[in-house]
PDB file of C-alpha atoms in Angstrom:
ATOM      1  CA  MET A  17       0.000   0.000   0.000  1.00  0.00           C
ATOM      2  CA  HIS A  18       2.776   2.396   0.822  1.00  0.00           C
ATOM      3  CA  PHE A  19       4.420   1.495  -2.442  1.00  0.00           C
ATOM      4  CA  LEU A  20       1.318   2.648  -4.473  1.00  0.00           C
ATOM      5  CA  ILE A  21       1.118   5.955  -2.607  1.00  0.00           C
ATOM      6  CA  TRP A  22       4.795   6.595  -3.200  1.00  0.00           C
ATOM      7  CA  LEU A  23       4.382   5.779  -6.949  1.00  0.00           C
ATOM      8  CA  PHE A  24       1.446   8.193  -7.322  1.00  0.00           C
ATOM      9  CA  LYS A  25       3.383  11.056  -5.740  1.00  0.00           C
ATOM     10  CA  LEU A  26       6.294  10.379  -8.033  1.00  0.00           C
ATOM     11  CA  LEU A  27       4.086  10.617 -11.147  1.00  0.00           C
ATOM     12  CA  TRP A  28       2.463  13.859  -9.881  1.00  0.00           C
ATOM     13  CA  PHE A  29       5.884  15.369  -9.230  1.00  0.00           C
ATOM     14  CA  LEU A  30       7.104  14.513 -12.731  1.00  0.00           C
ATOM     15  CA  SER A  31       3.971  16.015 -14.298  1.00  0.00           C
ATOM     16  CA  LEU A  32       4.757  19.392 -12.708  1.00  0.00           C
ATOM     17  CA  PHE A  33       8.099  19.551 -14.507  1.00  0.00           C
ATOM     18  CA  CYS A  34       6.729  18.387 -17.893  1.00  0.00           C
ATOM     19  CA  TYR A  35       3.693  20.807 -18.040  1.00  0.00           C
ATOM     20  CA  ARG A  36       4.174  23.934 -20.195  1.00  0.00           C
ATOM     21  CA  PRO A  37       1.371  26.508 -20.298  1.00  0.00           C
ATOM     22  CA  PRO A  38       0.227  27.610 -23.823  1.00  0.00           C
ATOM     23  CA  PRO A  39       1.537  30.981 -25.082  1.00  0.00           C
ATOM     24  CA  PRO A  40      -0.814  33.890 -24.573  1.00  0.00           C
ATOM     25  CA  THR A  41      -3.022  34.727 -27.573  1.00  0.00           C
ATOM     26  CA  ALA A  42      -2.156  38.064 -29.206  1.00  0.00           C
ATOM     27  CA  GLU A  43      -5.079  40.467 -29.176  1.00  0.00           C
ATOM     28  CA  PRO A  44      -5.760  42.389 -32.360  1.00  0.00           C
ATOM     29  CA  SER A  45      -4.467  45.911 -32.314  1.00  0.00           C
ATOM     30  CA  PHE A  46      -6.389  48.799 -33.802  1.00  0.00           C
ATOM     31  CA  GLY A  47      -3.767  51.338 -33.070  1.00  0.00           C
ATOM     32  CA  ASP A  48      -2.514  51.527 -36.655  1.00  0.00           C
ATOM     33  CA  TYR A  49      -5.957  52.397 -37.978  1.00  0.00           C
ATOM     34  CA  SER A  50      -6.719  55.001 -35.357  1.00  0.00           C
ATOM     35  CA  GLU A  51      -3.348  56.674 -35.715  1.00  0.00           C
ATOM     36  CA  GLU A  52      -3.496  56.939 -39.546  1.00  0.00           C
ATOM     37  CA  TYR A  53      -7.110  58.121 -39.803  1.00  0.00           C
ATOM     38  CA  ASP A  54      -7.402  61.725 -40.929  1.00  0.00           C
ATOM     39  CA  TYR A  55     -10.553  63.308 -39.577  1.00  0.00           C
ATOM     40  CA  ASN A  56     -10.150  66.382 -41.820  1.00  0.00           C
ATOM     41  CA  HIS A  57     -10.197  64.278 -45.022  1.00  0.00           C
ATOM     42  CA  PRO A  58     -12.552  61.319 -44.643  1.00  0.00           C
ATOM     43  CA  PRO A  59     -12.148  58.477 -47.141  1.00  0.00           C
ATOM     44  CA  THR A  60     -13.862  58.866 -50.505  1.00  0.00           C
ATOM     45  CA  LYS A  61     -17.069  56.902 -50.915  1.00  0.00           C
ATOM     46  CA  LEU A  62     -17.113  54.309 -53.650  1.00  0.00           C
ATOM     47  CA  HIS A  63     -19.342  55.267 -56.616  1.00  0.00           C
ATOM     48  CA  THR A  64     -21.861  52.607 -57.521  1.00  0.00           C
ATOM     49  CA  PRO A  65     -22.644  52.770 -61.270  1.00  0.00           C
ATOM     50  CA  GLY A  66     -26.306  53.143 -62.065  1.00  0.00           C
ATOM     51  CA  PRO A  67     -28.229  51.752 -65.030  1.00  0.00           C
ATOM     52  CA  PRO A  68     -26.899  52.856 -68.459  1.00  0.00           C
ATOM     53  CA  ARG A  69     -28.504  55.976 -69.895  1.00  0.00           C
ATOM     54  CA  LEU A  70     -30.244  55.490 -73.235  1.00  0.00           C
ATOM     55  CA  SER A  71     -29.384  57.957 -75.998  1.00  0.00           C
ATOM     56  CA  PRO A  72     -32.274  59.966 -77.526  1.00  0.00           C
ATOM     57  CA  PRO A  73     -33.842  58.520 -80.697  1.00  0.00           C
ATOM     58  CA  LEU A  74     -33.195  59.947 -84.144  1.00  0.00           C
ATOM     59  CA  CYS A  75     -35.672  62.515 -85.432  1.00  0.00           C
ATOM     60  CA  ASP A  76     -38.275  61.375 -87.952  1.00  0.00           C
ATOM     61  CA  TYR A  77     -36.832  63.587 -90.677  1.00  0.00           C
ATOM     62  CA  ASP A  78     -37.164  62.769 -94.404  1.00  0.00           C
ATOM     63  CA  PHE A  79     -34.742  64.593 -96.716  1.00  0.00           C
ATOM     64  CA  CYS A  80     -37.041  64.025 -99.728  1.00  0.00           C
ATOM     65  CA  GLN A  81     -40.486  64.779 -98.252  1.00  0.00           C
ATOM     66  CA  HIS A  82     -42.274  67.883 -99.534  1.00  0.00           C
ATOM     67  CA  LEU A  83     -43.084  70.464 -96.841  1.00  0.00           C
ATOM     68  CA  GLN A  84     -40.887  68.618 -94.330  1.00  0.00           C
ATOM     69  CA  VAL A  85     -40.794  70.269 -90.889  1.00  0.00           C
ATOM     70  CA  PRO A  86     -37.222  71.483 -90.158  1.00  0.00           C
ATOM     71  CA  CYS A  87     -35.272  69.080 -87.962  1.00  0.00           C
ATOM     72  CA  SER A  88     -34.428  71.854 -85.503  1.00  0.00           C
ATOM     73  CA  GLU A  89     -38.138  72.201 -84.687  1.00  0.00           C
ATOM     74  CA  LEU A  90     -38.503  68.433 -84.268  1.00  0.00           C
ATOM     75  CA  ARG A  91     -35.553  68.442 -81.862  1.00  0.00           C
ATOM     76  CA  ARG A  92     -37.023  71.236 -79.743  1.00  0.00           C
ATOM     77  CA  ALA A  93     -40.376  69.471 -79.592  1.00  0.00           C
ATOM     78  CA  SER A  94     -39.247  65.927 -78.726  1.00  0.00           C
ATOM     79  CA  GLY A  95     -35.548  66.059 -77.803  1.00  0.00           C
ATOM     80  CA  CYS A  96     -34.588  63.754 -80.691  1.00  0.00           C
ATOM     81  CA  LEU A  97     -31.244  63.795 -82.504  1.00  0.00           C
ATOM     82  CA  CYS A  98     -30.890  65.474 -85.911  1.00  0.00           C
ATOM     83  CA  PRO A  99     -28.488  64.265 -88.617  1.00  0.00           C
ATOM     84  CA  GLY A 100     -25.247  66.186 -88.768  1.00  0.00           C
ATOM     85  CA  VAL A 101     -25.369  69.128 -91.181  1.00  0.00           C
ATOM     86  CA  SER A 102     -22.956  71.911 -91.978  1.00  0.00           C
ATOM     87  CA  GLY A 103     -23.643  75.289 -90.378  1.00  0.00           C
ATOM     88  CA  PRO A 104     -25.027  78.479 -91.936  1.00  0.00           C
ATOM     89  CA  GLY A 105     -21.505  79.812 -92.413  1.00  0.00           C
ATOM     90  CA  VAL A 106     -20.773  77.167 -95.076  1.00  0.00           C
ATOM     91  CA  ALA A 107     -22.299  77.171 -98.568  1.00  0.00           C
ATOM     92  CA  PRO A 108     -24.731  74.249 -99.056  1.00  0.00           C
ATOM     93  CA  GLU A 109     -23.840  71.012-100.762  1.00  0.00           C
ATOM     94  CA  PRO A 110     -25.770  70.282-104.009  1.00  0.00           C
ATOM     95  CA  PRO A 111     -29.266  68.826-103.543  1.00  0.00           C
ATOM     96  CA  SER A 112     -30.153  65.588-105.330  1.00  0.00           C
ATOM     97  CA  LEU A 113     -32.577  66.179-108.209  1.00  0.00           C
ATOM     98  CA  ARG A 114     -34.545  62.908-108.187  1.00  0.00           C
ATOM     99  CA  ALA A 115     -37.014  63.345-111.073  1.00  0.00           C
ATOM    100  CA  ILE A 116     -38.121  65.703-113.858  1.00  0.00           C
ATOM    101  CA  HIS A 117     -41.527  65.280-115.514  1.00  0.00           C
ATOM    102  CA  THR A 118     -42.189  67.352-118.653  1.00  0.00           C
ATOM    103  CA  THR A 119     -45.284  68.323-120.631  1.00  0.00           C
ATOM    104  CA  GLU A 120     -45.493  70.278-123.907  1.00  0.00           C
ATOM    105  CA  THR A 121     -45.055  73.634-122.179  1.00  0.00           C
ATOM    106  CA  GLY A 122     -44.043  72.869-118.581  1.00  0.00           C
ATOM    107  CA  ALA A 123     -42.078  70.681-116.190  1.00  0.00           C
ATOM    108  CA  SER A 124     -42.171  69.573-112.527  1.00  0.00           C
ATOM    109  CA  ALA A 125     -39.138  68.735-110.356  1.00  0.00           C
ATOM    110  CA  HIS A 126     -38.646  66.638-107.197  1.00  0.00           C
ATOM    111  CA  TRP A 127     -35.434  66.766-105.141  1.00  0.00           C
ATOM    112  CA  CYS A 128     -33.897  65.737-101.803  1.00  0.00           C
ATOM    113  CA  ALA A 129     -32.240  68.116 -99.337  1.00  0.00           C
ATOM    114  CA  PRO A 130     -28.454  68.059 -98.766  1.00  0.00           C
ATOM    115  CA  LEU A 131     -26.658  67.667 -95.412  1.00  0.00           C
ATOM    116  CA  SER A 132     -26.412  71.446 -95.142  1.00  0.00           C
ATOM    117  CA  THR A 133     -28.172  74.427 -93.641  1.00  0.00           C
ATOM    118  CA  VAL A 134     -30.520  75.694 -96.386  1.00  0.00           C
ATOM    119  CA  GLU A 135     -32.416  78.973 -96.440  1.00  0.00           C
ATOM    120  CA  SER A 136     -34.060  78.604 -99.872  1.00  0.00           C
ATOM    121  CA  TYR A 137     -34.225  76.530-103.071  1.00  0.00           C
ATOM    122  CA  GLN A 138     -34.498  77.652-106.682  1.00  0.00           C
ATOM    123  CA  LEU A 139     -35.102  75.724-109.911  1.00  0.00           C
ATOM    124  CA  ARG A 140     -32.995  76.948-112.815  1.00  0.00           C
ATOM    125  CA  TYR A 141     -33.417  75.748-116.397  1.00  0.00           C
ATOM    126  CA  ARG A 142     -32.163  76.570-119.855  1.00  0.00           C
ATOM    127  CA  PRO A 143     -32.727  75.251-123.383  1.00  0.00           C
ATOM    128  CA  ALA A 144     -29.844  73.678-125.264  1.00  0.00           C
ATOM    129  CA  GLY A 145     -27.413  76.469-126.127  1.00  0.00           C
ATOM    130  CA  GLY A 146     -29.421  79.097-124.207  1.00  0.00           C
ATOM    131  CA  ASP A 147     -29.123  81.010-120.938  1.00  0.00           C
ATOM    132  CA  PHE A 148     -30.402  79.933-117.535  1.00  0.00           C
ATOM    133  CA  VAL A 149     -33.824  81.091-116.372  1.00  0.00           C
ATOM    134  CA  SER A 150     -34.398  81.120-112.592  1.00  0.00           C
ATOM    135  CA  GLY A 151     -37.696  80.202-110.999  1.00  0.00           C
ATOM    136  CA  PRO A 152     -39.008  81.776-107.776  1.00  0.00           C
ATOM    137  CA  ALA A 153     -37.172  81.294-104.459  1.00  0.00           C
ATOM    138  CA  LEU A 154     -38.726  78.551-102.301  1.00  0.00           C
ATOM    139  CA  ASN A 155     -38.329  78.102 -98.554  1.00  0.00           C
ATOM    140  CA  SER A 156     -36.362  75.237 -97.033  1.00  0.00           C
ATOM    141  CA  THR A 157     -39.407  72.952 -96.559  1.00  0.00           C
ATOM    142  CA  PHE A 158     -40.056  72.633-100.328  1.00  0.00           C
ATOM    143  CA  ARG A 159     -39.095  69.494-102.277  1.00  0.00           C
ATOM    144  CA  LEU A 160     -41.412  69.990-105.295  1.00  0.00           C
ATOM    145  CA  THR A 161     -41.898  72.788-107.807  1.00  0.00           C
ATOM    146  CA  ALA A 162     -43.136  73.358-111.367  1.00  0.00           C
ATOM    147  CA  VAL A 163     -42.416  75.782-114.227  1.00  0.00           C
ATOM    148  CA  THR A 164     -44.417  76.781-117.301  1.00  0.00           C
ATOM    149  CA  GLY A 165     -43.735  78.624-120.533  1.00  0.00           C
ATOM    150  CA  LEU A 166     -41.472  75.985-122.076  1.00  0.00           C
ATOM    151  CA  SER A 167     -41.337  75.279-125.808  1.00  0.00           C
ATOM    152  CA  PRO A 168     -42.663  71.964-127.162  1.00  0.00           C
ATOM    153  CA  GLY A 169     -40.128  69.513-128.572  1.00  0.00           C
ATOM    154  CA  GLN A 170     -37.188  71.271-126.858  1.00  0.00           C
ATOM    155  CA  GLU A 171     -34.372  69.801-124.727  1.00  0.00           C
ATOM    156  CA  TYR A 172     -33.722  71.553-121.394  1.00  0.00           C
ATOM    157  CA  LEU A 173     -31.178  71.321-118.585  1.00  0.00           C
ATOM    158  CA  PHE A 174     -32.911  71.558-115.173  1.00  0.00           C
ATOM    159  CA  CYS A 175     -30.919  72.284-111.982  1.00  0.00           C
ATOM    160  CA  ILE A 176     -31.998  72.713-108.349  1.00  0.00           C
ATOM    161  CA  VAL A 177     -29.865  75.152-106.335  1.00  0.00           C
ATOM    162  CA  ALA A 178     -29.738  75.461-102.522  1.00  0.00           C
ATOM    163  CA  SER A 179     -28.724  78.748-100.900  1.00  0.00           C
ATOM    164  CA  ASN A 180     -27.946  80.242 -97.482  1.00  0.00           C
ATOM    165  CA  TRP A 181     -26.118  83.293 -96.146  1.00  0.00           C
ATOM    166  CA  ALA A 182     -22.732  81.881 -97.190  1.00  0.00           C
ATOM    167  CA  GLY A 183     -23.586  81.216-100.854  1.00  0.00           C
ATOM    168  CA  SER A 184     -25.230  78.767-103.263  1.00  0.00           C
ATOM    169  CA  SER A 185     -24.616  75.140-104.169  1.00  0.00           C
ATOM    170  CA  PRO A 186     -22.829  74.347-107.470  1.00  0.00           C
ATOM    171  CA  THR A 187     -24.447  72.804-110.568  1.00  0.00           C
ATOM    172  CA  ASP A 188     -23.212  70.415-113.251  1.00  0.00           C
ATOM    173  CA  ASP A 189     -24.091  69.259-116.773  1.00  0.00           C
ATOM    174  CA  GLY A 190     -26.685  66.707-115.666  1.00  0.00           C
ATOM    175  CA  GLY A 191     -24.424  63.687-116.118  1.00  0.00           C
ATOM    176  CA  ARG A 192     -24.310  62.562-112.477  1.00  0.00           C
ATOM    177  CA  GLU A 193     -26.940  60.076-111.330  1.00  0.00           C
ATOM    178  CA  HIS A 194     -27.707  61.780-107.990  1.00  0.00           C
ATOM    179  CA  GLY A 195     -26.476  65.241-108.927  1.00  0.00           C
ATOM    180  CA  PRO A 196     -28.327  68.563-108.828  1.00  0.00           C
ATOM    181  CA  CYS A 197     -29.131  68.657-112.575  1.00  0.00           C
ATOM    182  CA  ARG A 198     -31.017  66.544-115.122  1.00  0.00           C
ATOM    183  CA  VAL A 199     -31.665  66.786-118.845  1.00  0.00           C
ATOM    184  CA  GLY A 200     -35.303  66.627-119.950  1.00  0.00           C
ATOM    185  CA  ARG A 201     -37.145  67.077-123.236  1.00  0.00           C
ATOM    186  CA  THR A 202     -40.627  68.464-123.696  1.00  0.00           C
ATOM    187  CA  PRO A 203     -42.851  66.422-126.045  1.00  0.00           C
ATOM    188  CA  SER A 204     -43.740  67.827-129.467  1.00  0.00           C
ATOM    189  CA  ARG A 205     -47.057  69.591-129.862  1.00  0.00           C
ATOM    190  CA  GLN A 206     -49.786  67.076-130.492  1.00  0.00           C
ATOM    191  CA  MET A 207     -52.656  67.589-132.934  1.00  0.00           C
ATOM    192  CA  PRO A 208     -55.907  68.339-131.082  1.00  0.00           C
ATOM    193  CA  TYR A 209     -58.185  65.368-130.643  1.00  0.00           C
ATOM    194  CA  ALA A 210     -61.008  67.166-132.465  1.00  0.00           C
ATOM    195  CA  TYR A 211     -58.922  67.429-135.609  1.00  0.00           C
ATOM    196  CA  VAL A 212     -57.949  63.788-135.372  1.00  0.00           C
ATOM    197  CA  ALA A 213     -61.574  62.722-134.948  1.00  0.00           C
ATOM    198  CA  ALA A 214     -62.680  64.905-137.881  1.00  0.00           C
ATOM    199  CA  GLY A 215     -59.985  63.435-140.108  1.00  0.00           C
ATOM    200  CA  LEU A 216     -60.988  59.895-139.237  1.00  0.00           C
ATOM    201  CA  ALA A 217     -64.653  60.656-139.874  1.00  0.00           C
ATOM    202  CA  ALA A 218     -63.905  62.203-143.286  1.00  0.00           C
ATOM    203  CA  ALA A 219     -61.794  59.199-144.270  1.00  0.00           C
ATOM    204  CA  LEU A 220     -64.579  56.849-143.225  1.00  0.00           C
ATOM    205  CA  VAL A 221     -67.201  58.792-145.207  1.00  0.00           C
ATOM    206  CA  LEU A 222     -64.956  58.807-148.280  1.00  0.00           C
ATOM    207  CA  LEU A 223     -64.470  55.060-147.971  1.00  0.00           C
ATOM    208  CA  VAL A 224     -68.215  54.429-147.738  1.00  0.00           C
ATOM    209  CA  VAL A 225     -68.945  56.671-150.713  1.00  0.00           C
ATOM    210  CA  SER A 226     -66.272  54.957-152.779  1.00  0.00           C
ATOM    211  CA  ALA A 227     -67.659  51.526-151.893  1.00  0.00           C
ATOM    212  CA  LEU A 228     -71.202  52.545-152.865  1.00  0.00           C
ATOM    213  CA  ALA A 229     -70.038  54.048-156.151  1.00  0.00           C
ATOM    214  CA  TRP A 230     -68.160  50.878-157.010  1.00  0.00           C
ATOM    215  CA  HIS A 231     -71.200  48.779-156.168  1.00  0.00           C
ATOM    216  CA  PHE A 232     -73.572  50.768-158.413  1.00  0.00           C
ATOM    217  CA  LEU A 233     -71.050  50.759-161.234  1.00  0.00           C
ATOM    218  CA  CYS A 234     -70.772  46.977-161.137  1.00  0.00           C
ATOM    219  CA  ARG A 235     -74.548  46.542-161.155  1.00  0.00           C
ATOM    220  CA  ARG A 236     -74.906  48.827-164.141  1.00  0.00           C
ATOM    221  CA  LYS A 237     -72.344  46.856-166.111  1.00  0.00           C
ATOM    222  CA  LYS A 238     -74.244  43.651-165.443  1.00  0.00           C
ATOM    223  CA  ARG A 239     -77.578  45.196-166.476  1.00  0.00           C
ATOM    224  CA  PHE A 240     -76.274  46.645-169.754  1.00  0.00           C
ATOM    225  CA  PRO A 241     -73.706  44.346-171.283  1.00  0.00           C
ATOM    226  CA  ARG A 242     -71.645  45.507-174.325  1.00  0.00           C
ATOM    227  CA  GLY A 243     -73.555  43.387-176.851  1.00  0.00           C
ATOM    228  CA  ALA A 244     -76.834  44.889-175.838  1.00  0.00           C
ATOM    229  CA  ARG A 245     -75.498  48.387-176.343  1.00  0.00           C
ATOM    230  CA  GLY A 246     -74.460  47.629-180.010  1.00  0.00           C
ATOM    231  CA  GLU A 247     -77.948  46.436-181.029  1.00  0.00           C
TER     232      GLU A 247
END
C-alpha cells in the first residue's frame, strides 16, 4: 500500500516539470488604424454605377419629303437627334434632283435636301445652247416645284440650287446620277383630238362613198352588157 502511494506522488511530481502553459493569444491591435485616420479628409465613398442611360432617338426627318418640318423644330419638340449638317456659315452642298416630268409647255421637279443648312431653293433651267432662267425662291421645306412657258419639242437642262447666307450650291451638266441637274425634253405639240376625230370621220365617209359608187357601177355593167349596147 505504501508502495502505491509513493508511486502516485512520483508521477504527480514529474507532471509538474513536464507541463508547459500555452503561449498567450495576441489580441488584435487597432492602433494603426486610429493613428493613420485623418478626420479632416474622410475616405472617398465608392461610386456605384447606375443603369446605363439610353441615348435619344433619331428625329423622324425625311430629306425628300415635300413640306418637311425642319429638324431643328422636331428636336425642340421631342428632344430627338438630328443628322449632322454643316452650319449656316458654309455654302450648301448640291441637292439631289430625283425626277423631272415634262409636258409640252411645262415641267415639274422633285429633289432631296443636302446635309447642309438651307435657307431657300431655286429651280434653274435653260434650253440647249441658251441662258439659264431662274424660278421663284422657295423656302427650305419645299421638295417639289413646277415651271411653265417651255417650248414643245425642246431639250432643257434643269438644276436645283440650294442657298444660305454663305452662298449657293454648285451645278453640273446633268451627267451625275444623284447630282443637282437633269436633262429633260418636252414632247412635241400634239394635234388636237377634235382634228384627229374629224380626219378619221372624213376618211370613213370617203371610204363608204367609194364603196357605194363601185357597187352601183358593177350593177350597171351587169344590167347593160356591151352586146346589148351595139344592137
